[in-house]
PDB file of C-alpha atoms in Angstrom:
ATOM      1  CA  PRO A   1      10.031  -6.070   4.507  1.00  0.00           C
ATOM      2  CA  ASN A   2       8.055  -4.702   7.039  1.00  0.00           C
ATOM      3  CA  SER A   3       8.881  -7.619   8.725  1.00  0.00           C
ATOM      4  CA  TYR A   4      12.455  -7.832   8.812  1.00  0.00           C
ATOM      5  CA  ARG A   5      11.752  -3.229   9.846  1.00  0.00           C
ATOM      6  CA  LYS A   6      10.466  -4.147  12.892  1.00  0.00           C
ATOM      7  CA  ASP A   7      12.675  -7.320  14.147  1.00  0.00           C
ATOM      8  CA  PRO A   8      16.669  -5.340  14.970  1.00  0.00           C
ATOM      9  CA  SER A   9      18.668  -8.605  14.459  1.00  0.00           C
ATOM     10  CA  HIS A  10      18.122  -7.198  10.331  1.00  0.00           C
ATOM     11  CA  ILE A  11      19.256  -4.217  10.329  1.00  0.00           C
ATOM     12  CA  LYS A  12      23.196  -2.812  10.111  1.00  0.00           C
ATOM     13  CA  GLN A  13      24.596   0.560  11.530  1.00  0.00           C
ATOM     14  CA  THR A  14      26.514   1.208   7.990  1.00  0.00           C
ATOM     15  CA  GLU A  15      28.873   4.867   7.801  1.00  0.00           C
ATOM     16  CA  ALA A  16      25.746   5.682   5.155  1.00  0.00           C
ATOM     17  CA  GLY A  17      23.236   4.713   7.744  1.00  0.00           C
ATOM     18  CA  GLN A  18      21.218   1.388   8.802  1.00  0.00           C
ATOM     19  CA  THR A  19      20.823  -0.799   5.759  1.00  0.00           C
ATOM     20  CA  LEU A  20      19.009  -4.106   5.557  1.00  0.00           C
ATOM     21  CA  LYS A  21      17.722  -6.612   3.032  1.00  0.00           C
ATOM     22  CA  ASP A  22      14.243  -8.827   3.543  1.00  0.00           C
ATOM     23  CA  GLU A  23      13.328 -11.665   2.259  1.00  0.00           C
ATOM     24  CA  TRP A  24      12.882 -10.298  -1.005  1.00  0.00           C
ATOM     25  CA  ARG A  25      16.678 -10.184  -1.546  1.00  0.00           C
ATOM     26  CA  VAL A  26      16.173  -6.516  -1.837  1.00  0.00           C
ATOM     27  CA  THR A  27      18.840  -4.387  -0.278  1.00  0.00           C
ATOM     28  CA  TRP A  28      16.869  -0.984   1.480  1.00  0.00           C
ATOM     29  CA  ARG A  29      19.024   1.539   3.565  1.00  0.00           C
ATOM     30  CA  LYS A  30      18.217   5.144   5.371  1.00  0.00           C
ATOM     31  CA  PRO A  31      20.899   7.952   6.388  1.00  0.00           C
ATOM     32  CA  GLU A  32      20.766   9.174   9.936  1.00  0.00           C
ATOM     33  CA  LYS A  33      18.681  12.383   9.454  1.00  0.00           C
ATOM     34  CA  GLY A  34      16.750   9.924   7.271  1.00  0.00           C
ATOM     35  CA  LEU A  35      12.615   9.766   8.274  1.00  0.00           C
ATOM     36  CA  TYR A  36      12.184   5.914   5.605  1.00  0.00           C
ATOM     37  CA  PHE A  37      13.964   3.392   4.048  1.00  0.00           C
ATOM     38  CA  ASP A  38      14.668   3.070   0.571  1.00  0.00           C
ATOM     39  CA  PRO A  39      15.808   0.479  -1.578  1.00  0.00           C
ATOM     40  CA  VAL A  40      19.370   1.046  -3.496  1.00  0.00           C
ATOM     41  CA  GLN A  41      20.155  -2.715  -4.001  1.00  0.00           C
ATOM     42  CA  TYR A  42      17.921  -3.890  -6.679  1.00  0.00           C
ATOM     43  CA  PRO A  43      18.435  -7.981  -6.981  1.00  0.00           C
ATOM     44  CA  LEU A  44      17.084  -8.484 -10.848  1.00  0.00           C
ATOM     45  CA  ALA A  45      18.794  -5.264 -11.856  1.00  0.00           C
ATOM     46  CA  GLY A  46      20.752  -5.583 -15.048  1.00  0.00           C
ATOM     47  CA  ASP A  47      20.409  -8.069 -17.466  1.00  0.00           C
ATOM     48  CA  LEU A  48      17.989 -10.646 -16.959  1.00  0.00           C
ATOM     49  CA  SER A  49      15.913 -13.548 -19.203  1.00  0.00           C
ATOM     50  CA  ILE A  50      12.882 -15.377 -18.418  1.00  0.00           C
ATOM     51  CA  ASN A  51      14.945 -18.103 -17.513  1.00  0.00           C
ATOM     52  CA  ASP A  52      16.971 -15.814 -14.641  1.00  0.00           C
ATOM     53  CA  VAL A  53      13.455 -14.855 -13.168  1.00  0.00           C
ATOM     54  CA  TYR A  54      12.720 -18.975 -12.709  1.00  0.00           C
ATOM     55  CA  SER A  55      15.478 -19.482 -11.094  1.00  0.00           C
ATOM     56  CA  PHE A  56      15.678 -16.653  -8.491  1.00  0.00           C
ATOM     57  CA  PRO A  57      15.171 -17.071  -5.497  1.00  0.00           C
ATOM     58  CA  TRP A  58      11.952 -16.249  -4.001  1.00  0.00           C
ATOM     59  CA  PRO A  59      10.610 -15.898  -0.755  1.00  0.00           C
ATOM     60  CA  ASN A  60       8.507 -18.732   0.392  1.00  0.00           C
ATOM     61  CA  PRO A  61       4.930 -17.219   0.814  1.00  0.00           C
ATOM     62  CA  VAL A  62       3.096 -19.622   3.643  1.00  0.00           C
ATOM     63  CA  ALA A  63       7.121 -19.279   5.754  1.00  0.00           C
ATOM     64  CA  LYS A  64       6.175 -20.675   9.185  1.00  0.00           C
ATOM     65  CA  GLN A  65       8.399 -17.070  10.752  1.00  0.00           C
ATOM     66  CA  LEU A  66       5.216 -14.679   8.201  1.00  0.00           C
ATOM     67  CA  PHE A  67       2.500 -16.350  10.836  1.00  0.00           C
ATOM     68  CA  GLU A  68       3.275 -17.214  14.064  1.00  0.00           C
ATOM     69  CA  GLY A  69       1.485 -15.683  16.076  1.00  0.00           C
ATOM     70  CA  LEU A  70      -0.504 -14.460  14.257  1.00  0.00           C
ATOM     71  CA  THR A  71      -4.302 -15.977  14.782  1.00  0.00           C
ATOM     72  CA  GLN A  72      -3.422 -15.426  18.178  1.00  0.00           C
ATOM     73  CA  GLN A  73      -2.907 -12.075  17.607  1.00  0.00           C
ATOM     74  CA  ALA A  74      -6.102 -11.588  15.342  1.00  0.00           C
ATOM     75  CA  GLU A  75      -8.592 -13.463  17.215  1.00  0.00           C
ATOM     76  CA  ASN A  76      -7.289 -11.187  20.923  1.00  0.00           C
ATOM     77  CA  ALA A  77      -8.554  -8.176  19.225  1.00  0.00           C
ATOM     78  CA  TYR A  78     -11.599  -9.842  16.542  1.00  0.00           C
ATOM     79  CA  THR A  79     -13.417 -10.753  20.488  1.00  0.00           C
ATOM     80  CA  SER A  80     -12.370  -7.676  22.230  1.00  0.00           C
ATOM     81  CA  GLY A  81     -14.437  -6.022  19.034  1.00  0.00           C
ATOM     82  CA  TYR A  82     -12.172  -4.450  17.370  1.00  0.00           C
ATOM     83  CA  ALA A  83     -11.721  -4.831  12.874  1.00  0.00           C
ATOM     84  CA  VAL A  84      -8.967  -6.058  11.975  1.00  0.00           C
ATOM     85  CA  LEU A  85      -6.380  -5.656   8.892  1.00  0.00           C
ATOM     86  CA  MET A  86      -4.219  -7.985   7.078  1.00  0.00           C
ATOM     87  CA  GLU A  87      -1.421  -6.535   5.787  1.00  0.00           C
ATOM     88  CA  ASP A  88      -1.103  -8.284   2.145  1.00  0.00           C
ATOM     89  CA  PHE A  89       2.505 -10.199   0.713  1.00  0.00           C
ATOM     90  CA  GLY A  90       5.132  -7.600   0.617  1.00  0.00           C
ATOM     91  CA  ALA A  91       3.811  -4.204  -2.099  1.00  0.00           C
ATOM     92  CA  GLY A  92       1.587  -4.503  -4.679  1.00  0.00           C
ATOM     93  CA  ILE A  93       2.869  -5.983  -7.865  1.00  0.00           C
ATOM     94  CA  LEU A  94       3.345  -3.350  -9.779  1.00  0.00           C
ATOM     95  CA  GLU A  95       5.684  -2.142  -6.943  1.00  0.00           C
ATOM     96  CA  GLN A  96       7.142  -4.776  -5.695  1.00  0.00           C
ATOM     97  CA  ALA A  97       8.065  -5.509  -9.545  1.00  0.00           C
ATOM     98  CA  LEU A  98       9.763  -1.803  -9.828  1.00  0.00           C
ATOM     99  CA  ARG A  99      11.511  -3.049  -6.305  1.00  0.00           C
ATOM    100  CA  LEU A 100      13.083  -6.426  -7.875  1.00  0.00           C
ATOM    101  CA  ARG A 101      13.879  -4.903 -10.848  1.00  0.00           C
ATOM    102  CA  GLY A 102      14.591  -0.833 -10.176  1.00  0.00           C
ATOM    103  CA  TYR A 103      12.216   1.900 -10.694  1.00  0.00           C
ATOM    104  CA  SER A 104      14.278   2.658 -14.081  1.00  0.00           C
ATOM    105  CA  GLN A 105      14.178  -0.597 -15.354  1.00  0.00           C
ATOM    106  CA  PHE A 106      11.380  -2.156 -15.182  1.00  0.00           C
ATOM    107  CA  TYR A 107       9.276   1.235 -16.550  1.00  0.00           C
ATOM    108  CA  MET A 108      11.365   0.815 -19.658  1.00  0.00           C
ATOM    109  CA  ASP A 109      10.949  -3.215 -19.265  1.00  0.00           C
ATOM    110  CA  LEU A 110       7.188  -2.090 -19.451  1.00  0.00           C
ATOM    111  CA  VAL A 111       7.372  -1.124 -23.019  1.00  0.00           C
ATOM    112  CA  ALA A 112      10.728  -2.202 -24.155  1.00  0.00           C
ATOM    113  CA  ASN A 113      10.616  -6.296 -22.987  1.00  0.00           C
ATOM    114  CA  THR A 114       6.895  -6.627 -22.369  1.00  0.00           C
ATOM    115  CA  PRO A 115       7.375 -10.806 -21.771  1.00  0.00           C
ATOM    116  CA  LEU A 116      10.062 -10.400 -19.409  1.00  0.00           C
ATOM    117  CA  ALA A 117       7.758  -7.399 -17.377  1.00  0.00           C
ATOM    118  CA  CYS A 118       4.189  -9.500 -16.886  1.00  0.00           C
ATOM    119  CA  ARG A 119       6.763 -12.485 -15.709  1.00  0.00           C
ATOM    120  CA  ILE A 120       7.876 -10.392 -13.088  1.00  0.00           C
ATOM    121  CA  LEU A 121       4.096  -9.940 -12.359  1.00  0.00           C
ATOM    122  CA  ASP A 122       3.095 -13.073 -12.420  1.00  0.00           C
ATOM    123  CA  LYS A 123       5.047 -14.296 -10.442  1.00  0.00           C
ATOM    124  CA  ILE A 124       4.352 -12.231  -7.995  1.00  0.00           C
ATOM    125  CA  LEU A 125       0.579 -12.601  -8.365  1.00  0.00           C
ATOM    126  CA  GLU A 126       1.834 -16.182  -7.839  1.00  0.00           C
ATOM    127  CA  LEU A 127       3.119 -15.722  -4.298  1.00  0.00           C
ATOM    128  CA  LYS A 128       0.672 -13.052  -3.196  1.00  0.00           C
ATOM    129  CA  ILE A 129      -2.545 -15.753  -4.492  1.00  0.00           C
ATOM    130  CA  LYS A 130      -0.782 -19.205  -1.942  1.00  0.00           C
ATOM    131  CA  TYR A 131       0.483 -16.215   0.120  1.00  0.00           C
ATOM    132  CA  TRP A 132      -3.639 -15.525   0.885  1.00  0.00           C
ATOM    133  CA  GLU A 133      -4.765 -19.055   0.554  1.00  0.00           C
ATOM    134  CA  HIS A 134      -2.434 -19.737   3.465  1.00  0.00           C
ATOM    135  CA  ALA A 135      -3.496 -16.535   5.581  1.00  0.00           C
ATOM    136  CA  LEU A 136      -7.085 -16.272   5.712  1.00  0.00           C
ATOM    137  CA  LYS A 137      -7.382 -20.144   6.100  1.00  0.00           C
ATOM    138  CA  LYS A 138      -5.538 -19.480   9.060  1.00  0.00           C
ATOM    139  CA  MET A 139      -7.098 -16.789  10.826  1.00  0.00           C
ATOM    140  CA  GLY A 140      -9.888 -15.283   8.060  1.00  0.00           C
ATOM    141  CA  LYS A 141     -13.418 -15.577   9.950  1.00  0.00           C
ATOM    142  CA  TYR A 142     -11.380 -12.537  12.156  1.00  0.00           C
ATOM    143  CA  VAL A 143     -10.171 -10.735   9.516  1.00  0.00           C
ATOM    144  CA  GLN A 144     -12.226  -8.008   7.834  1.00  0.00           C
ATOM    145  CA  ILE A 145     -10.238  -6.003   5.854  1.00  0.00           C
ATOM    146  CA  ILE A 146      -7.239  -6.675   3.348  1.00  0.00           C
ATOM    147  CA  ARG A 147      -4.897  -3.923   2.801  1.00  0.00           C
ATOM    148  CA  TYR A 148      -3.294  -4.131  -1.038  1.00  0.00           C
ATOM    149  CA  GLY A 149      -0.698  -1.334  -1.274  1.00  0.00           C
ATOM    150  CA  ASP A 150      -0.069  -0.017  -4.625  1.00  0.00           C
ATOM    151  CA  ASP A 151       1.160   3.463  -5.352  1.00  0.00           C
ATOM    152  CA  LEU A 152       0.657   4.239  -8.822  1.00  0.00           C
ATOM    153  CA  GLY A 153       0.307   8.290  -8.913  1.00  0.00           C
ATOM    154  CA  GLY A 154       3.237  10.773  -8.528  1.00  0.00           C
ATOM    155  CA  GLN A 155       2.098  14.390  -7.268  1.00  0.00           C
ATOM    156  CA  ASP A 156       0.959  15.338 -10.766  1.00  0.00           C
ATOM    157  CA  LYS A 157       0.321  12.356 -13.095  1.00  0.00           C
ATOM    158  CA  LEU A 158       0.216   8.459 -13.097  1.00  0.00           C
ATOM    159  CA  LEU A 159       3.570   6.838 -12.827  1.00  0.00           C
ATOM    160  CA  ILE A 160       2.611   4.876 -16.043  1.00  0.00           C
ATOM    161  CA  SER A 161       0.063   5.243 -18.852  1.00  0.00           C
ATOM    162  CA  PRO A 162      -3.576   5.076 -18.410  1.00  0.00           C
ATOM    163  CA  LYS A 163      -3.327   2.285 -21.227  1.00  0.00           C
ATOM    164  CA  THR A 164      -0.407   0.398 -19.297  1.00  0.00           C
ATOM    165  CA  TYR A 165      -1.996   0.564 -16.417  1.00  0.00           C
ATOM    166  CA  ARG A 166      -5.248  -1.384 -18.402  1.00  0.00           C
ATOM    167  CA  LYS A 167      -3.439  -3.170 -20.524  1.00  0.00           C
ATOM    168  CA  ILE A 168      -0.227  -5.503 -18.232  1.00  0.00           C
ATOM    169  CA  LEU A 169      -1.635  -4.149 -14.317  1.00  0.00           C
ATOM    170  CA  LYS A 170      -5.600  -3.957 -13.867  1.00  0.00           C
ATOM    171  CA  PRO A 171      -5.631  -7.760 -15.134  1.00  0.00           C
ATOM    172  CA  ARG A 172      -3.608  -9.137 -12.631  1.00  0.00           C
ATOM    173  CA  GLN A 173      -5.254  -7.088 -10.124  1.00  0.00           C
ATOM    174  CA  LYS A 174      -7.973  -7.765 -10.372  1.00  0.00           C
ATOM    175  CA  GLU A 175      -7.179 -11.433 -11.088  1.00  0.00           C
ATOM    176  CA  LEU A 176      -5.893 -10.969  -7.197  1.00  0.00           C
ATOM    177  CA  PHE A 177      -8.818  -9.499  -6.061  1.00  0.00           C
ATOM    178  CA  THR A 178     -11.489 -11.443  -7.426  1.00  0.00           C
ATOM    179  CA  PHE A 179      -9.645 -14.819  -6.028  1.00  0.00           C
ATOM    180  CA  LEU A 180      -9.947 -13.003  -2.630  1.00  0.00           C
ATOM    181  CA  LYS A 181     -13.837 -11.703  -2.925  1.00  0.00           C
ATOM    182  CA  ARG A 182     -14.326 -15.601  -4.401  1.00  0.00           C
ATOM    183  CA  ASN A 183     -13.416 -17.537  -1.673  1.00  0.00           C
ATOM    184  CA  PHE A 184     -13.735 -15.007   1.652  1.00  0.00           C
ATOM    185  CA  PRO A 185     -17.269 -13.077   0.161  1.00  0.00           C
ATOM    186  CA  ASP A 186     -17.073 -10.768   3.827  1.00  0.00           C
ATOM    187  CA  ILE A 187     -14.029  -9.481   2.884  1.00  0.00           C
ATOM    188  CA  TYR A 188     -12.589  -5.589   2.461  1.00  0.00           C
ATOM    189  CA  ILE A 189     -11.025  -4.705  -0.125  1.00  0.00           C
ATOM    190  CA  MET A 190      -8.458  -1.398   1.075  1.00  0.00           C
ATOM    191  CA  PHE A 191      -5.927  -0.047  -1.874  1.00  0.00           C
ATOM    192  CA  HIS A 192      -3.309   1.749  -0.353  1.00  0.00           C
ATOM    193  CA  SER A 193      -2.032   3.913  -3.641  1.00  0.00           C
ATOM    194  CA  ASP A 194      -0.272   7.666  -3.417  1.00  0.00           C
ATOM    195  CA  GLY A 195      -0.920  10.778  -5.901  1.00  0.00           C
ATOM    196  CA  ALA A 196      -2.657  11.477  -8.065  1.00  0.00           C
ATOM    197  CA  ILE A 197      -5.099   8.751  -9.314  1.00  0.00           C
ATOM    198  CA  TYR A 198      -7.926  10.431 -10.253  1.00  0.00           C
ATOM    199  CA  GLU A 199      -8.130   9.426 -13.852  1.00  0.00           C
ATOM    200  CA  ILE A 200      -8.266   5.426 -12.463  1.00  0.00           C
ATOM    201  CA  VAL A 201     -10.162   5.585 -10.147  1.00  0.00           C
ATOM    202  CA  PRO A 202     -13.641   3.551 -11.460  1.00  0.00           C
ATOM    203  CA  ASP A 203     -11.212   1.082 -12.658  1.00  0.00           C
ATOM    204  CA  LEU A 204     -10.524   0.228  -9.171  1.00  0.00           C
ATOM    205  CA  ILE A 205     -14.049   0.381  -8.259  1.00  0.00           C
ATOM    206  CA  GLU A 206     -14.953  -2.450 -11.096  1.00  0.00           C
ATOM    207  CA  ILE A 207     -12.035  -4.244  -9.933  1.00  0.00           C
ATOM    208  CA  GLY A 208     -13.083  -4.899  -6.261  1.00  0.00           C
ATOM    209  CA  ALA A 209     -11.825  -1.935  -4.446  1.00  0.00           C
ATOM    210  CA  ASP A 210     -14.181  -1.397  -1.592  1.00  0.00           C
ATOM    211  CA  ILE A 211     -11.512   1.339  -0.037  1.00  0.00           C
ATOM    212  CA  LEU A 212      -9.298   3.617  -1.399  1.00  0.00           C
ATOM    213  CA  ASN A 213      -6.294   5.097   1.151  1.00  0.00           C
ATOM    214  CA  PRO A 214      -4.693   7.696   1.543  1.00  0.00           C
ATOM    215  CA  VAL A 215      -6.231   9.530  -0.695  1.00  0.00           C
ATOM    216  CA  GLN A 216      -3.739  12.779  -1.213  1.00  0.00           C
ATOM    217  CA  LEU A 217      -6.133  15.108  -1.780  1.00  0.00           C
ATOM    218  CA  SER A 218      -3.015  18.247  -2.559  1.00  0.00           C
ATOM    219  CA  ALA A 219      -2.180  16.393  -5.952  1.00  0.00           C
ATOM    220  CA  GLN A 220      -3.513  17.129  -9.560  1.00  0.00           C
ATOM    221  CA  GLY A 221      -6.751  16.080  -9.779  1.00  0.00           C
ATOM    222  CA  MET A 222      -7.793  14.733  -6.371  1.00  0.00           C
ATOM    223  CA  GLU A 223     -10.223  16.724  -5.818  1.00  0.00           C
ATOM    224  CA  ALA A 224     -12.467  16.053  -2.249  1.00  0.00           C
ATOM    225  CA  LYS A 225     -15.759  17.598  -4.116  1.00  0.00           C
ATOM    226  CA  SER A 226     -15.159  15.718  -7.773  1.00  0.00           C
ATOM    227  CA  LEU A 227     -14.267  12.210  -5.866  1.00  0.00           C
ATOM    228  CA  LYS A 228     -17.268  12.441  -3.211  1.00  0.00           C
ATOM    229  CA  LYS A 229     -19.544  13.650  -5.515  1.00  0.00           C
ATOM    230  CA  ASN A 230     -18.256  10.691  -8.393  1.00  0.00           C
ATOM    231  CA  PHE A 231     -17.530   8.113  -6.667  1.00  0.00           C
ATOM    232  CA  GLY A 232     -18.759   8.464  -2.285  1.00  0.00           C
ATOM    233  CA  ASP A 233     -21.828   5.908  -3.134  1.00  0.00           C
ATOM    234  CA  SER A 234     -18.634   2.335  -4.615  1.00  0.00           C
ATOM    235  CA  ILE A 235     -16.118   3.278  -2.588  1.00  0.00           C
ATOM    236  CA  THR A 236     -15.073   4.396   1.235  1.00  0.00           C
ATOM    237  CA  PHE A 237     -12.285   7.471   1.123  1.00  0.00           C
ATOM    238  CA  TRP A 238     -10.462   5.865   4.426  1.00  0.00           C
ATOM    239  CA  GLY A 239      -7.655   8.914   4.702  1.00  0.00           C
ATOM    240  CA  ALA A 240      -7.615  12.580   3.835  1.00  0.00           C
ATOM    241  CA  GLY A 241      -7.822  14.073   6.612  1.00  0.00           C
ATOM    242  CA  VAL A 242      -4.754  16.831   6.931  1.00  0.00           C
ATOM    243  CA  ASP A 243      -1.723  16.956   4.424  1.00  0.00           C
ATOM    244  CA  THR A 244       1.213  15.115   5.644  1.00  0.00           C
ATOM    245  CA  GLN A 245       3.354  16.318   3.439  1.00  0.00           C
ATOM    246  CA  ARG A 246       3.191  20.738   4.450  1.00  0.00           C
ATOM    247  CA  THR A 247       0.133  21.004   6.995  1.00  0.00           C
ATOM    248  CA  LEU A 248       0.702  18.836   9.437  1.00  0.00           C
ATOM    249  CA  PRO A 249       4.903  19.801  10.107  1.00  0.00           C
ATOM    250  CA  GLY A 250       4.698  23.386   9.104  1.00  0.00           C
ATOM    251  CA  GLY A 251       1.299  24.474   8.935  1.00  0.00           C
ATOM    252  CA  THR A 252       0.010  26.669  12.308  1.00  0.00           C
ATOM    253  CA  SER A 253      -2.420  25.363  14.512  1.00  0.00           C
ATOM    254  CA  LYS A 254      -5.852  27.312  12.924  1.00  0.00           C
ATOM    255  CA  GLU A 255      -4.930  26.151   9.578  1.00  0.00           C
ATOM    256  CA  ILE A 256      -4.629  22.580  10.946  1.00  0.00           C
ATOM    257  CA  LYS A 257      -8.171  22.859  12.282  1.00  0.00           C
ATOM    258  CA  GLU A 258      -9.451  24.768   9.367  1.00  0.00           C
ATOM    259  CA  GLU A 259      -8.271  21.803   6.591  1.00  0.00           C
ATOM    260  CA  VAL A 260      -9.920  18.864   8.897  1.00  0.00           C
ATOM    261  CA  LYS A 261     -12.703  20.973   9.407  1.00  0.00           C
ATOM    262  CA  GLU A 262     -13.235  21.954   5.583  1.00  0.00           C
ATOM    263  CA  ARG A 263     -11.932  17.957   4.642  1.00  0.00           C
ATOM    264  CA  ILE A 264     -14.730  16.195   7.125  1.00  0.00           C
ATOM    265  CA  ASP A 265     -17.230  18.708   5.480  1.00  0.00           C
ATOM    266  CA  LEU A 266     -17.033  17.938   1.758  1.00  0.00           C
ATOM    267  CA  LEU A 267     -16.078  13.583   1.952  1.00  0.00           C
ATOM    268  CA  ALA A 268     -18.578  12.512   5.743  1.00  0.00           C
ATOM    269  CA  PRO A 269     -22.095  13.138   4.553  1.00  0.00           C
ATOM    270  CA  GLY A 270     -24.098  10.377   3.553  1.00  0.00           C
ATOM    271  CA  GLY A 271     -21.509   8.058   5.455  1.00  0.00           C
ATOM    272  CA  GLY A 272     -17.997   5.977   2.993  1.00  0.00           C
ATOM    273  CA  PHE A 273     -15.784   8.017   4.947  1.00  0.00           C
ATOM    274  CA  VAL A 274     -12.937   7.124   7.672  1.00  0.00           C
ATOM    275  CA  PHE A 275     -10.448   9.914   8.888  1.00  0.00           C
ATOM    276  CA  GLY A 276      -6.403   9.826   8.506  1.00  0.00           C
ATOM    277  CA  THR A 277      -3.619  11.850   7.790  1.00  0.00           C
ATOM    278  CA  VAL A 278      -2.988  11.200   3.971  1.00  0.00           C
ATOM    279  CA  HIS A 279       0.186   9.071   4.882  1.00  0.00           C
ATOM    280  CA  ASN A 280       2.654   8.039   8.003  1.00  0.00           C
ATOM    281  CA  ILE A 281       2.574  11.401  11.004  1.00  0.00           C
ATOM    282  CA  GLN A 282       6.239  11.627  10.920  1.00  0.00           C
ATOM    283  CA  ASP A 283       9.328  12.280  13.838  1.00  0.00           C
ATOM    284  CA  ASP A 284       9.107  15.818  12.812  1.00  0.00           C
ATOM    285  CA  VAL A 285       5.950  16.824  13.290  1.00  0.00           C
ATOM    286  CA  PRO A 286       5.459  18.604  16.719  1.00  0.00           C
ATOM    287  CA  PRO A 287       3.560  17.336  19.838  1.00  0.00           C
ATOM    288  CA  GLU A 288       1.030  19.913  19.798  1.00  0.00           C
ATOM    289  CA  ASN A 289      -0.290  19.536  15.425  1.00  0.00           C
ATOM    290  CA  VAL A 290      -1.068  16.108  16.677  1.00  0.00           C
ATOM    291  CA  MET A 291      -2.693  17.680  18.858  1.00  0.00           C
ATOM    292  CA  ALA A 292      -5.325  19.578  16.661  1.00  0.00           C
ATOM    293  CA  MET A 293      -6.063  17.528  14.405  1.00  0.00           C
ATOM    294  CA  TRP A 294      -7.554  15.022  17.278  1.00  0.00           C
ATOM    295  CA  ASP A 295      -9.373  18.061  19.617  1.00  0.00           C
ATOM    296  CA  THR A 296     -10.813  18.847  16.214  1.00  0.00           C
ATOM    297  CA  LEU A 297     -11.033  15.752  15.280  1.00  0.00           C
ATOM    298  CA  GLN A 298     -13.194  15.102  18.326  1.00  0.00           C
ATOM    299  CA  GLU A 299     -15.709  18.151  17.748  1.00  0.00           C
ATOM    300  CA  ALA A 300     -16.321  18.464  14.488  1.00  0.00           C
ATOM    301  CA  GLY A 301     -16.078  14.767  13.228  1.00  0.00           C
ATOM    302  CA  GLN A 302     -19.325  13.037  15.170  1.00  0.00           C
ATOM    303  CA  TYR A 303     -22.164  11.498  13.023  1.00  0.00           C
TER     304      TYR A 303
END
């Protein structure tokens, strides 16, 4: 719902906090003291048939308002010497299905009602291909990086089994990435997934991901040294620079500097590392902590 969150006219103030309904008909809420909008109502929740999936009012992936002004913005950035990164349509194939159906229900669907789950995933894939076909015809000559976000990991394990990932989700991600690279061979694909995803990094490389983001090193198994050694020749690490769950919001300047320096030392040699925080910098991070990160990057991050 990124386009909706940027437009205040879509946000309503209630006693429970701010709410909005996005173009997929998912309702989101941000509590008064919250930092995020979270999905709270799912339009495909409850009893559902495959016919219901066909009849659902799916969003238009080539709607005019999605692209207004983007071509000019992309051209301006490109001609000014900036790399241009473009966002995907909605969330990733799995993550968008979770938002539509509800997290618990769709995880159960993957096992107990696989045909229904696959139909939802296939529809999302279809819309994404239409979106990218239209978007890249309009501005593909300016875009270098496509960001695809599909969170597959929790703090200590994958959110679905490797077997389920490889059987159901991986072929659909591969179809999307193959379409992108076949039609726009100079495009780099950034795969965004938080969490403990070490086990499937080889799969992501196999299906065409060029960049891994945000590289959550605090998650189980996500050791920087091992990632660099085993995958550093095949994929670029974008992120990883400092932990945004603990170190950046709550650490001392000394702790932040040490962590930033350590991660540059581990991931930068030989290239293939774009420094960034592990996730978005939230408004509970003290400004002096941001500057400690920035100053250390200027000192230690030069090739």
